[in-house]
Structures are given as structure tokens and as C-alpha cells.
GROMACS .gro file of C-alpha atoms in nm:
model
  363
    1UNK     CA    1  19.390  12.759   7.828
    2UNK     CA    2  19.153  12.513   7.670
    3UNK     CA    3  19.108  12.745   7.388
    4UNK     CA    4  19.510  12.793   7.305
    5UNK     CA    5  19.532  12.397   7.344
    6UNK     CA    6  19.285  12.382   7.069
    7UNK     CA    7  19.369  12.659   6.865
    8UNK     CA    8  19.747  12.525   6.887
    9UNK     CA    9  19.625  12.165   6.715
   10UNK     CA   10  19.421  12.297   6.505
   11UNK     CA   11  19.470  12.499   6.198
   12UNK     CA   12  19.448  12.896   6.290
   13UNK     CA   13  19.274  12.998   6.021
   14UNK     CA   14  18.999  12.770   6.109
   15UNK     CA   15  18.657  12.960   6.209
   16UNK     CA   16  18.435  12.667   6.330
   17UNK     CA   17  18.696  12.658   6.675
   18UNK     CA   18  18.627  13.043   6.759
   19UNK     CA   19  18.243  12.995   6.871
   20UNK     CA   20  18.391  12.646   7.016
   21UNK     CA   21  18.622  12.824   7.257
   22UNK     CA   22  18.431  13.126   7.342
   23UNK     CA   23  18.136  12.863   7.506
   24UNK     CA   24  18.388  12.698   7.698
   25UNK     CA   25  18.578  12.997   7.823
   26UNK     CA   26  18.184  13.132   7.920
   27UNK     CA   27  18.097  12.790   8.133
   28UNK     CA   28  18.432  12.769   8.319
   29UNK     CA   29  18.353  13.143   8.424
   30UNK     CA   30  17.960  13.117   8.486
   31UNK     CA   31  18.131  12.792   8.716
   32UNK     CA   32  18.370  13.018   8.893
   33UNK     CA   33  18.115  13.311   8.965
   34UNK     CA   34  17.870  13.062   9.133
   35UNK     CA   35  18.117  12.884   9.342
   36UNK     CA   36  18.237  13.229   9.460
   37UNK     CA   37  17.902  13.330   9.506
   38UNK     CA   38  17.722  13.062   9.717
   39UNK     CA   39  18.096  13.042   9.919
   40UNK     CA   40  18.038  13.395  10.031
   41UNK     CA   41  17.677  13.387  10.160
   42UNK     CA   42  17.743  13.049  10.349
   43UNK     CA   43  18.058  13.285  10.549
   44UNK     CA   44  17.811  13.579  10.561
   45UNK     CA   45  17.523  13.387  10.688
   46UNK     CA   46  17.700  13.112  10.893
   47UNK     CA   47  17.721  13.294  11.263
   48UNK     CA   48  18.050  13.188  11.457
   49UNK     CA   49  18.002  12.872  11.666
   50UNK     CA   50  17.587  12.803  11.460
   51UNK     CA   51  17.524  12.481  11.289
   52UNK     CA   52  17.297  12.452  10.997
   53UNK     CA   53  17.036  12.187  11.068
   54UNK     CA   54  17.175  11.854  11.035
   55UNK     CA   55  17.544  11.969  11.011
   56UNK     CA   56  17.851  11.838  11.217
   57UNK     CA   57  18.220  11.872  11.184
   58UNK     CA   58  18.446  11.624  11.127
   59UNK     CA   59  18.778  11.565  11.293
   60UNK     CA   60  19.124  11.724  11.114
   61UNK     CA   61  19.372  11.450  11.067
   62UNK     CA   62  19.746  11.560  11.097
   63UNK     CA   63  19.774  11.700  10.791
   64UNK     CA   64  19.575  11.923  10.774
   65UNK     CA   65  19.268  11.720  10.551
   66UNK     CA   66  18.928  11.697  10.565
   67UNK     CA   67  18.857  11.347  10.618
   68UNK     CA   68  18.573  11.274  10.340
   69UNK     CA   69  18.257  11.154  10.461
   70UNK     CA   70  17.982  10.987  10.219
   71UNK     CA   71  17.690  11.097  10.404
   72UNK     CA   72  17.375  11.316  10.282
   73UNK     CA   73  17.381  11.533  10.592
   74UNK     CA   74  17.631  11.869  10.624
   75UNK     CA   75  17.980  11.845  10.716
   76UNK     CA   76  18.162  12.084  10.870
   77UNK     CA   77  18.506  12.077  11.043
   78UNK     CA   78  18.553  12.059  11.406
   79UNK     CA   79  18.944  12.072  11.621
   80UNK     CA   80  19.080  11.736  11.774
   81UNK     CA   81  18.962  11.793  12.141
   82UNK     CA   82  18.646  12.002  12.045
   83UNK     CA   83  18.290  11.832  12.146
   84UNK     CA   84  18.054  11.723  11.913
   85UNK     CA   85  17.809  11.982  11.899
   86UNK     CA   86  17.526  11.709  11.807
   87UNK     CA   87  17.627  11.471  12.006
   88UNK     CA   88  17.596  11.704  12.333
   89UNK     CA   89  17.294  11.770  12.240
   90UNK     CA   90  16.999  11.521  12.462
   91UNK     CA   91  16.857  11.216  12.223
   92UNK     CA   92  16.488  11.217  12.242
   93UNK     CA   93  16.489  10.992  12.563
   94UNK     CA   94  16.641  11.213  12.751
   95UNK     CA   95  16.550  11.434  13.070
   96UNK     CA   96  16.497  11.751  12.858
   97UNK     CA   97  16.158  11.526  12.655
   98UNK     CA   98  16.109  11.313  12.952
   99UNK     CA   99  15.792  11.450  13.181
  100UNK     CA  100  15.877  11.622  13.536
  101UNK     CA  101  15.874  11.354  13.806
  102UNK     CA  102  15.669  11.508  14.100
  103UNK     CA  103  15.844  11.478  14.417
  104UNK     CA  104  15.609  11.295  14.681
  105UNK     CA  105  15.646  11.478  15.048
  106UNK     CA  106  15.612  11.315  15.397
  107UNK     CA  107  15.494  10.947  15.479
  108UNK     CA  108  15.173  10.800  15.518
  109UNK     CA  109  15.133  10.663  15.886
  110UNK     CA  110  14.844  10.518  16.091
  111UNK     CA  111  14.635  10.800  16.224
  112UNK     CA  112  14.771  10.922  16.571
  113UNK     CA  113  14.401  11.089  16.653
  114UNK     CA  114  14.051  10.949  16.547
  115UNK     CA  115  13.695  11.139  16.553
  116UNK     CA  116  13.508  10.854  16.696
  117UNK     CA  117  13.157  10.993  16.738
  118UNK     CA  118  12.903  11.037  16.765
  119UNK     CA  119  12.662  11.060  16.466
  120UNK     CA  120  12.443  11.404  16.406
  121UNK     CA  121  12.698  11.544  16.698
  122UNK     CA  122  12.855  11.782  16.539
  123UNK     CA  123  13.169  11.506  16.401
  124UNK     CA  124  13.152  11.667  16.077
  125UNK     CA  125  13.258  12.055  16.184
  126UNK     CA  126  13.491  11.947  16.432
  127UNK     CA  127  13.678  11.779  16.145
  128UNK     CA  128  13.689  12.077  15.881
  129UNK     CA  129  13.749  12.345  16.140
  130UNK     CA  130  14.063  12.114  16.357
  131UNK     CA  131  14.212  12.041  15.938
  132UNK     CA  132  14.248  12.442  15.863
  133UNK     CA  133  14.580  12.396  16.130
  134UNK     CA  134  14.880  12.347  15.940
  135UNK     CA  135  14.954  12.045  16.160
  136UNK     CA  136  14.711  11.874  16.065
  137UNK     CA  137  14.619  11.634  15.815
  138UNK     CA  138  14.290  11.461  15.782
  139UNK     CA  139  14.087  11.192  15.556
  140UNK     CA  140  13.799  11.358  15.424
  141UNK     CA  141  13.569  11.060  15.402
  142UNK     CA  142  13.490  10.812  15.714
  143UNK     CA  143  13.711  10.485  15.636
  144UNK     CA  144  13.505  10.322  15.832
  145UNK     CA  145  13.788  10.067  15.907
  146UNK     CA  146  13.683   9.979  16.252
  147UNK     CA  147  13.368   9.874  16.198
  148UNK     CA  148  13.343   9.742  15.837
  149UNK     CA  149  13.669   9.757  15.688
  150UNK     CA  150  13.927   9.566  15.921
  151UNK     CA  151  13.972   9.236  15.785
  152UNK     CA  152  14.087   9.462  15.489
  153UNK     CA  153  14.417   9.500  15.741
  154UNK     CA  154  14.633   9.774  15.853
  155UNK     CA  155  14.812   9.821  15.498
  156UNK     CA  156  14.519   9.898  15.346
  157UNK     CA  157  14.409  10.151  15.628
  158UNK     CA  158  14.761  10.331  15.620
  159UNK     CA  159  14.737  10.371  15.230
  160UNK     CA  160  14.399  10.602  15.312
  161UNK     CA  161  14.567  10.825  15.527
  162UNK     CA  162  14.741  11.193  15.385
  163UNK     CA  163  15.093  11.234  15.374
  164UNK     CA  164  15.212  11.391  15.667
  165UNK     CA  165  15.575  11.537  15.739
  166UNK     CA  166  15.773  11.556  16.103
  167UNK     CA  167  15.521  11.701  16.350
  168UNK     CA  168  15.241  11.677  16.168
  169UNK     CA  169  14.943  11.467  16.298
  170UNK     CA  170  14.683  11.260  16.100
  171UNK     CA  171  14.362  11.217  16.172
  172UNK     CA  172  14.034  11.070  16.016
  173UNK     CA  173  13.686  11.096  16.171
  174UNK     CA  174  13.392  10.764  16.156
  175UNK     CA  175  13.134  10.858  16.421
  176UNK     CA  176  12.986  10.512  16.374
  177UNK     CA  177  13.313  10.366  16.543
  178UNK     CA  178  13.111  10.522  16.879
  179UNK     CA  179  12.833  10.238  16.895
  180UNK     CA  180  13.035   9.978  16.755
  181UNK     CA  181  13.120   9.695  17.012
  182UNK     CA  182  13.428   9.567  16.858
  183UNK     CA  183  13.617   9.940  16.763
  184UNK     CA  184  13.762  10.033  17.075
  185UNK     CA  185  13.959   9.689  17.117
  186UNK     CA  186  14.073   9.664  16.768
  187UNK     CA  187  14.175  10.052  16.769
  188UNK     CA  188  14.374   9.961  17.127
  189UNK     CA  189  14.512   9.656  16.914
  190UNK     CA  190  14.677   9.907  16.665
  191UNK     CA  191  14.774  10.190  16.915
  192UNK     CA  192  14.706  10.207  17.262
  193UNK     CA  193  14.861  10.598  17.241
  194UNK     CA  194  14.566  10.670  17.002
  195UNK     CA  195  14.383  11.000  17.101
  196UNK     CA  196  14.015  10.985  17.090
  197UNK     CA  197  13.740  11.274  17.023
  198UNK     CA  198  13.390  11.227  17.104
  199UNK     CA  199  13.190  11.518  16.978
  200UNK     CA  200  12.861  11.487  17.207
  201UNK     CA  201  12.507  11.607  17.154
  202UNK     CA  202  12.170  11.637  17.356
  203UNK     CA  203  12.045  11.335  17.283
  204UNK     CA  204  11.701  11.422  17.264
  205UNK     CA  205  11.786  11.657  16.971
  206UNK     CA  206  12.073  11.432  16.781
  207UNK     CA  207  11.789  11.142  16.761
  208UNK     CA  208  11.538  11.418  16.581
  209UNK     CA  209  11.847  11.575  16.372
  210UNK     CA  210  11.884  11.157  16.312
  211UNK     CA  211  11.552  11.128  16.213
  212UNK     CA  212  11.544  11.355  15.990
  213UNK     CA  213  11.824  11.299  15.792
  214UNK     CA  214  11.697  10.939  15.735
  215UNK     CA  215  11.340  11.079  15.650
  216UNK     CA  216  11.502  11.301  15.329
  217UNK     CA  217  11.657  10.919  15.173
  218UNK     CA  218  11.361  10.720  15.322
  219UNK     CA  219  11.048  10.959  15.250
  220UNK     CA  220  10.764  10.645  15.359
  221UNK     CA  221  10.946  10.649  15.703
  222UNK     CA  222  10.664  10.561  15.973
  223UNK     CA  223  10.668  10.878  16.252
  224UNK     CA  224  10.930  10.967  16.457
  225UNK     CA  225  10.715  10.806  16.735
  226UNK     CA  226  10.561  10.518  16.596
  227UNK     CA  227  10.948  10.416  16.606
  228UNK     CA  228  11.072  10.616  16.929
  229UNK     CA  229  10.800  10.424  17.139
  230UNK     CA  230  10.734  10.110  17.185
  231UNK     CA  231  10.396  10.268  17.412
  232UNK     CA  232  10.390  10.579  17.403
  233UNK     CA  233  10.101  10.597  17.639
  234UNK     CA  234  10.303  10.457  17.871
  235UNK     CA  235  10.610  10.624  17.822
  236UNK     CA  236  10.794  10.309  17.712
  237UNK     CA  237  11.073  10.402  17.425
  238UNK     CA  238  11.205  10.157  17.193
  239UNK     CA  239  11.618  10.199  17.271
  240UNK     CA  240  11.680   9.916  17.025
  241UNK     CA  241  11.657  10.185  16.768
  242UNK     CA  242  11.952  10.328  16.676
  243UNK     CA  243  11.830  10.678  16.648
  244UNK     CA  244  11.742  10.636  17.056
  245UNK     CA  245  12.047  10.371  17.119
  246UNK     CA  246  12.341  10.640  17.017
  247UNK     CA  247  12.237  10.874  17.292
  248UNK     CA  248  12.309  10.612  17.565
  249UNK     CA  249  12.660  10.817  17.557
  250UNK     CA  250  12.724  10.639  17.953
  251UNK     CA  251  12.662  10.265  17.803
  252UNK     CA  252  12.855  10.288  17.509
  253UNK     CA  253  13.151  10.487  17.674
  254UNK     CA  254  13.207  10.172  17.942
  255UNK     CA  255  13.352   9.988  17.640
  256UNK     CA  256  13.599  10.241  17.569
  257UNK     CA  257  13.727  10.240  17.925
  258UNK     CA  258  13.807   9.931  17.893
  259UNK     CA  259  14.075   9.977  17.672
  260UNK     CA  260  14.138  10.351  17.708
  261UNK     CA  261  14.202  10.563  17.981
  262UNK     CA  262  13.956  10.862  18.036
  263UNK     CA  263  14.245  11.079  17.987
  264UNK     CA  264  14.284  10.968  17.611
  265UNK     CA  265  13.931  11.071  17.581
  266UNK     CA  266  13.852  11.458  17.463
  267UNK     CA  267  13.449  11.531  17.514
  268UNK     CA  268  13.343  11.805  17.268
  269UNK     CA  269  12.993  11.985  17.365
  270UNK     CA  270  12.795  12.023  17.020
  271UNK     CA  271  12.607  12.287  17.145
  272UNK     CA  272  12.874  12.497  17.278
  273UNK     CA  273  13.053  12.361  16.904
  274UNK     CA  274  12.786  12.644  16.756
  275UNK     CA  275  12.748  12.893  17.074
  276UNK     CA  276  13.159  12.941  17.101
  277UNK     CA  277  13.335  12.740  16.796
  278UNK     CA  278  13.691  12.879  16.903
  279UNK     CA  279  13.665  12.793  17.218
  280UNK     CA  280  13.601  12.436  17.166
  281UNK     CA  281  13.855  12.422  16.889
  282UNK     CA  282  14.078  12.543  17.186
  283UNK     CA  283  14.034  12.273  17.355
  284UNK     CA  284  14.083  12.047  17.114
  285UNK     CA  285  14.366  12.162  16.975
  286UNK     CA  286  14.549  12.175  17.368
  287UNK     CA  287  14.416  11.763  17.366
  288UNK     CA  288  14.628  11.752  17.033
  289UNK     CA  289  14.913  11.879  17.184
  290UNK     CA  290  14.899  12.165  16.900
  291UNK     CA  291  14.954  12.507  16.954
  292UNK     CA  292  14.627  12.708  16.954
  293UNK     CA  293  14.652  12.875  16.558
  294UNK     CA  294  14.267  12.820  16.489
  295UNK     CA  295  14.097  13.121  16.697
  296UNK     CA  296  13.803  13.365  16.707
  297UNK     CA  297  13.946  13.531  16.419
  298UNK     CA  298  13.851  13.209  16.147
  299UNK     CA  299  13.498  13.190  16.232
  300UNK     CA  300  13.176  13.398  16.190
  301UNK     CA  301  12.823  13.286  16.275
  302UNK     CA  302  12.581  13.187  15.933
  303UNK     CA  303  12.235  13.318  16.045
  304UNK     CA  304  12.071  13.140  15.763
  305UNK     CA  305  12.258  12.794  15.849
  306UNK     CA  306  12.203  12.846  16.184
  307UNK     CA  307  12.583  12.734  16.268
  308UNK     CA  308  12.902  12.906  16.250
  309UNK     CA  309  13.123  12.909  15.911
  310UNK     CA  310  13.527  12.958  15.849
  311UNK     CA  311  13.581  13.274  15.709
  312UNK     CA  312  13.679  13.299  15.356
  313UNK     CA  313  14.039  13.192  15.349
  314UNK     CA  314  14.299  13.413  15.096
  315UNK     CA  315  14.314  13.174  14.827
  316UNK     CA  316  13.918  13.128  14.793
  317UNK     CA  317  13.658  13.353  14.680
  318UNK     CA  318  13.379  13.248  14.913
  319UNK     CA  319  13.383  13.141  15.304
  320UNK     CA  320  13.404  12.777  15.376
  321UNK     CA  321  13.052  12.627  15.517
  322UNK     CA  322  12.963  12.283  15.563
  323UNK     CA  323  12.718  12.118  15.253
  324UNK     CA  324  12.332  12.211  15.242
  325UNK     CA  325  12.264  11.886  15.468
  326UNK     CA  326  12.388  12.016  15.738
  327UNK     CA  327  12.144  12.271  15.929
  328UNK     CA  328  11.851  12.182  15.783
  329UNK     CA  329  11.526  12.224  15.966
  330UNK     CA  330  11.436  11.930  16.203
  331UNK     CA  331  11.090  11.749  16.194
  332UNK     CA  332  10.878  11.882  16.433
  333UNK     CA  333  10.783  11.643  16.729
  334UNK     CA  334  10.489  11.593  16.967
  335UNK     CA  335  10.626  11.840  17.263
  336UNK     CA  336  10.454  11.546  17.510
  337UNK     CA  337  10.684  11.349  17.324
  338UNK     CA  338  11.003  11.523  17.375
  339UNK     CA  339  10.965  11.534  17.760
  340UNK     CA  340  10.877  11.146  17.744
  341UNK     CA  341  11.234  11.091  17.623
  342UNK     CA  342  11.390  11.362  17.824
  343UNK     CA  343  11.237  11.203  18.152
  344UNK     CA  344  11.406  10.839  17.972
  345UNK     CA  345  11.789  10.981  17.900
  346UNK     CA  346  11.787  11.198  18.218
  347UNK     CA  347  11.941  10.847  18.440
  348UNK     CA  348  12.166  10.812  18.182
  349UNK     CA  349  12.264  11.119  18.118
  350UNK     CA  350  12.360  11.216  18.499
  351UNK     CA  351  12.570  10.876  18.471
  352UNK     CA  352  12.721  10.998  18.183
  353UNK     CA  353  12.794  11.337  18.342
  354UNK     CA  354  13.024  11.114  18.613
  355UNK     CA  355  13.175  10.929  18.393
  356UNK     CA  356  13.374  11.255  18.191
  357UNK     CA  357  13.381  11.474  18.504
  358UNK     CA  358  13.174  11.716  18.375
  359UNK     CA  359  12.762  11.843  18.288
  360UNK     CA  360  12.671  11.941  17.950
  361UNK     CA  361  12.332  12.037  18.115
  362UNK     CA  362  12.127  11.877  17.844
  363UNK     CA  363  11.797  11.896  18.101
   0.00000   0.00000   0.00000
């Protein structure tokens, strides 16, 4: 067309408008062919319902027309009524960017049990052997709220304690709370329904097992009866030492009776805690109120330890013993010395044997 308009102004014969015309007629077609072209492979390529990056459609007005747009970014056409396709899509705030929130189960509540004592008893086992039951949920370090902790306040003691759900107990063990003067009022202050577990030992042997813990952090420690005996000629011990004080079980156990009936009392025997584990944890689980689940059939006896082990649970590769500092080999004492302080906790002991209704027959 552009060619006859100029060939019909111009004169015919002319033959500078021939090259003229054939260049335009040859860029309106090269424009054609590439419109075609890149039309095509956008239908071809475009899958029904995709969206190049950083496309969108844009409403249809009644008639039909694209509503122009002056932005850099695609636009495609989308039906009255149809949903955005990038604005369904979540901003970068959203919950699909936003990290999982990890749900929190049970509540935190003041211990109903406590593992009150008594040092080098046995407090220690009892704890990880009564925790394997699935109702129940223990602190794994002493809090030592009673005795050091309390002006801290019952807040702070409730944050320590697991989460437990309905039916679940929590416990925590502090064998120090034993000996201390002021724990079983201020325990009886926060729960009078508290359930209490002494875990009891010859005395004899917890002061030695005492000793010699102390002697592996204190290595210039004098003897074991330079400070057991305050004449040892004489027979006279030194009970103001602790190691010798703890085993007054009958002294200490009058201030608990003061506050607490015997019947909120459970006595575990540390030496039958070794000789018959399950049987023990019996006993303390029927105190509990729990149903016996932790048996025979989660123990076995560690000859090299010297104390029984929980056997290795499924989701562990190795069985579940207590750390290297417990069973370790006691000092060796003076055997003249050992009957002098049998012959001094035998009165007590007897007492103490009337007291809990029972003899742990530590003569």
C-alpha cells in the first residue's frame, strides 16, 4: 500500500522509488513475521491457568477492553469474579515464612512427691529408676529449695519443675532437705498432702561412702578417724560431724513427725535398693499411688559397679547406669574402728527401728 501511495504521486517512470518501496514492503513483513512468531511460543509455552514470574491479569471492563496498565511487570487478563492469582499468594510475613510455633504440653505444678534423703543412701537410683514410669516426671538436679533456696519463693520453685499432664506426678529429689531443721515445716507450709521418700542406709557404711566422696574433692582430708572420734581410745565419736550426724536417722525423723504423719513417710532400704531393685521400686511405686510398670524385667545387676543398672531402653544404644561416682571403692577403715561406731548407732538405730515399724537389721 505504501508503495502504490508513492508510486501514485510520483512519476512512474521514476527508478530511485523502486529500491524505496521494496525496503519498506521488507520491514513491514520482517515486523509481521516476528509478532507472529513470539505470539505463538508465548500460547505454546504458556500452560493453562501458569503465570510467568511477575505476571497478573487485569480486570475486563464491559466492553470487552483491556484496561492499560503502565507498569514494568506482565499483564495478563483475568474474568470479573476471578481471584488474583498473586494476591492469594502469602506476603513474606506470612505463616508459610513464619517459623513453626512449638506447642508447649501440660502445666508446671509444685511437686506432689519429694526425695528427701538421705545423702550417700541410695537418693540418686531411686530417682532415675521411679522417672523411667510414664507417670512420672522428675527434676534432674536437687533444687535445693528447702534448705537454701526458699526466700527465692514458690514461683520460682514451680518454674523448676517438668511439665506434667492429668495424672502425671512430679517429683524432685534434695537428700540434704533430711538434716535440715527448717525443711519439714516449710515443705508442710506449701503442702501438707506432700509424699515423702527417705531412702535409708547403714549408717556405718553411708558415713565411709560420705567420706570418701569428700576425700576425691578434698585430697589433704585428715583420716576418717581423726574426724569420726573425738577419743578414739575411748570410744567417744564426734556426732557434730556431718558424715556421723546424718545417720542419727531416729533424731532427725522426730522433726518430720511433727508436721507429717508417719503414713506420708515411704522408708526405702539401700541395701535391699541393690539386693532386689524391683522390689523396692514396688513399693515405691504402690506409696505413689502408681500402678507397678517398673519390674524385674528393667533391671540387671553391673558386676563391675557393684549395683544394679536399667536395661538398655529401645531408643538407646547402651543400658542406662548411674555416673562413674557412684560405686566407687570405699576407703578402707580401722575394723576396731567400725565396731566403735556400730556399738555408738546401735541405741539409735533400735529407736529408729520403732519409729517406721520396721528393722533394716543394720547390726
Amino acid at each position: 500500500m505504501a508503495c502504490a501511495l508513492l508510486n501514485g504521486r510520483a512519476v512512474p517512470s521514476s527508478p530511485r522509488l523502486i529500491p524505496t518501496c521494496l525496503c519498506v514492503f521488507s520491514f513491514l513483513v520482517t515486523y509481521l513475521c516476528y509478532s507472529a512468531l513470539f505470539s505463538a511460543d508465548a500460547v505454546i509455552m504458556q500452560a493453562p491457568g501458569d503465570l510467568p514470574r511477575g505476571c497478573r491479569r487485569s480486570p475486563v471492563d464491559g466492553g470487552g477492553k483491556r484496561r492499560l496498565q503502565k507498569s514494568v511487570s506482565c499483564v495478563l487478563p483475568f474474568e470479573e469474579g476471578e481471584r488474583d492469582p498473586v494476591r492469594a499468594l502469602p506476603r513474606r510475613n506470612d505463616t508459610l515464612s513464619s517459623p513453626p510455633v512449638t506447642a508447649k504440653f501440660g502445666n508446671k505444678k509444685l511437686p506432689n512427691a519429694i526425695i528427701v534423703g538421705v545423702k550417700k543412701g541410695g537418693t540418686r537410683a531411686v530417682l532415675e529408676f521411679i522417672r523411667i514410669h510414664p507417670d512420672v516426671r522428675a527434676v534432674g538436679t536437687e533444687t535445693h529449695f528447702f534448705d537454701r533456696n526458699h526466700d527465692r519463693g514458690l514461683d520460682w520453685y514451680r518454674s523448676l519443675m517438668p511439665r506434667t499432664l492429668e495424672g502425671q506426678i512430679s517429683m524432685e529429689k534434695t537428700p540434704s532437705y533430711f538434716v535440715t531443721a527448717d525443711a519439714p515445716r516449710r515443705i508442710a507450709a506449701m503442702s501438707r498432702h506432700t509424699k515423702l521418700i527417705v531412702v535409708v542406709r547403714d549408717p556405718v557404711t553411708r558415713a565411709i561412702s560420705d567420706y570418701t566422696q569428700t576425700l576425691t574433692k578434698t585430697p589433704d582430708l585428715p583420716s576418717f578417724q581423726e574426724l569420726a572420734f573425738l577419743n578414739q581410745s575411748q570410744g567417744l565419736v564426734d556426732a557434730s560431724w556431718n558424715a556421723i550426724r546424718i545417720g542419727l536417722y531416729a533424731l532427725h525423723l522426730e522433726c518430720w513427725l511433727r508436721h507429717f504423719p508417719l503414713e506420708q513417710i515411704h522408708f526405702v532400704s539401700g541395701e535391699r535398693l541393690i539386693t532386689d531393685p524391683a522390689g523396692e521400686l514396688g513399693r515405691v511405686q504402690d506409696f505413689l499411688g502408681l500402678k507397678r510398670i517398673v519390674t524385674d524385667k528393667h533391671f540387671y545387676f553391673n558386676r563391675t559397679k557393684g549395683f544394679p543398672c536399667l536395661k538398655k531402653p529401645e531408643s538407646s544404644v547402651s543400658p542406662r547406669c548411674l555416673g562413674k561416682s557412684k560405686g566407687r571403692t570405699h576407703v578402707q577403715i580401722d575394723r576396731e574402728a567400725v565396731e566403735q561406731l556400730r556399738d555408738f548407732y546401735r541405741p539409735h538405730n533400735v529407736r529408729f527401728y520403732e519409729m517406721v515399724g520396721f528393722d533394716f537389721r543394720w547390726d
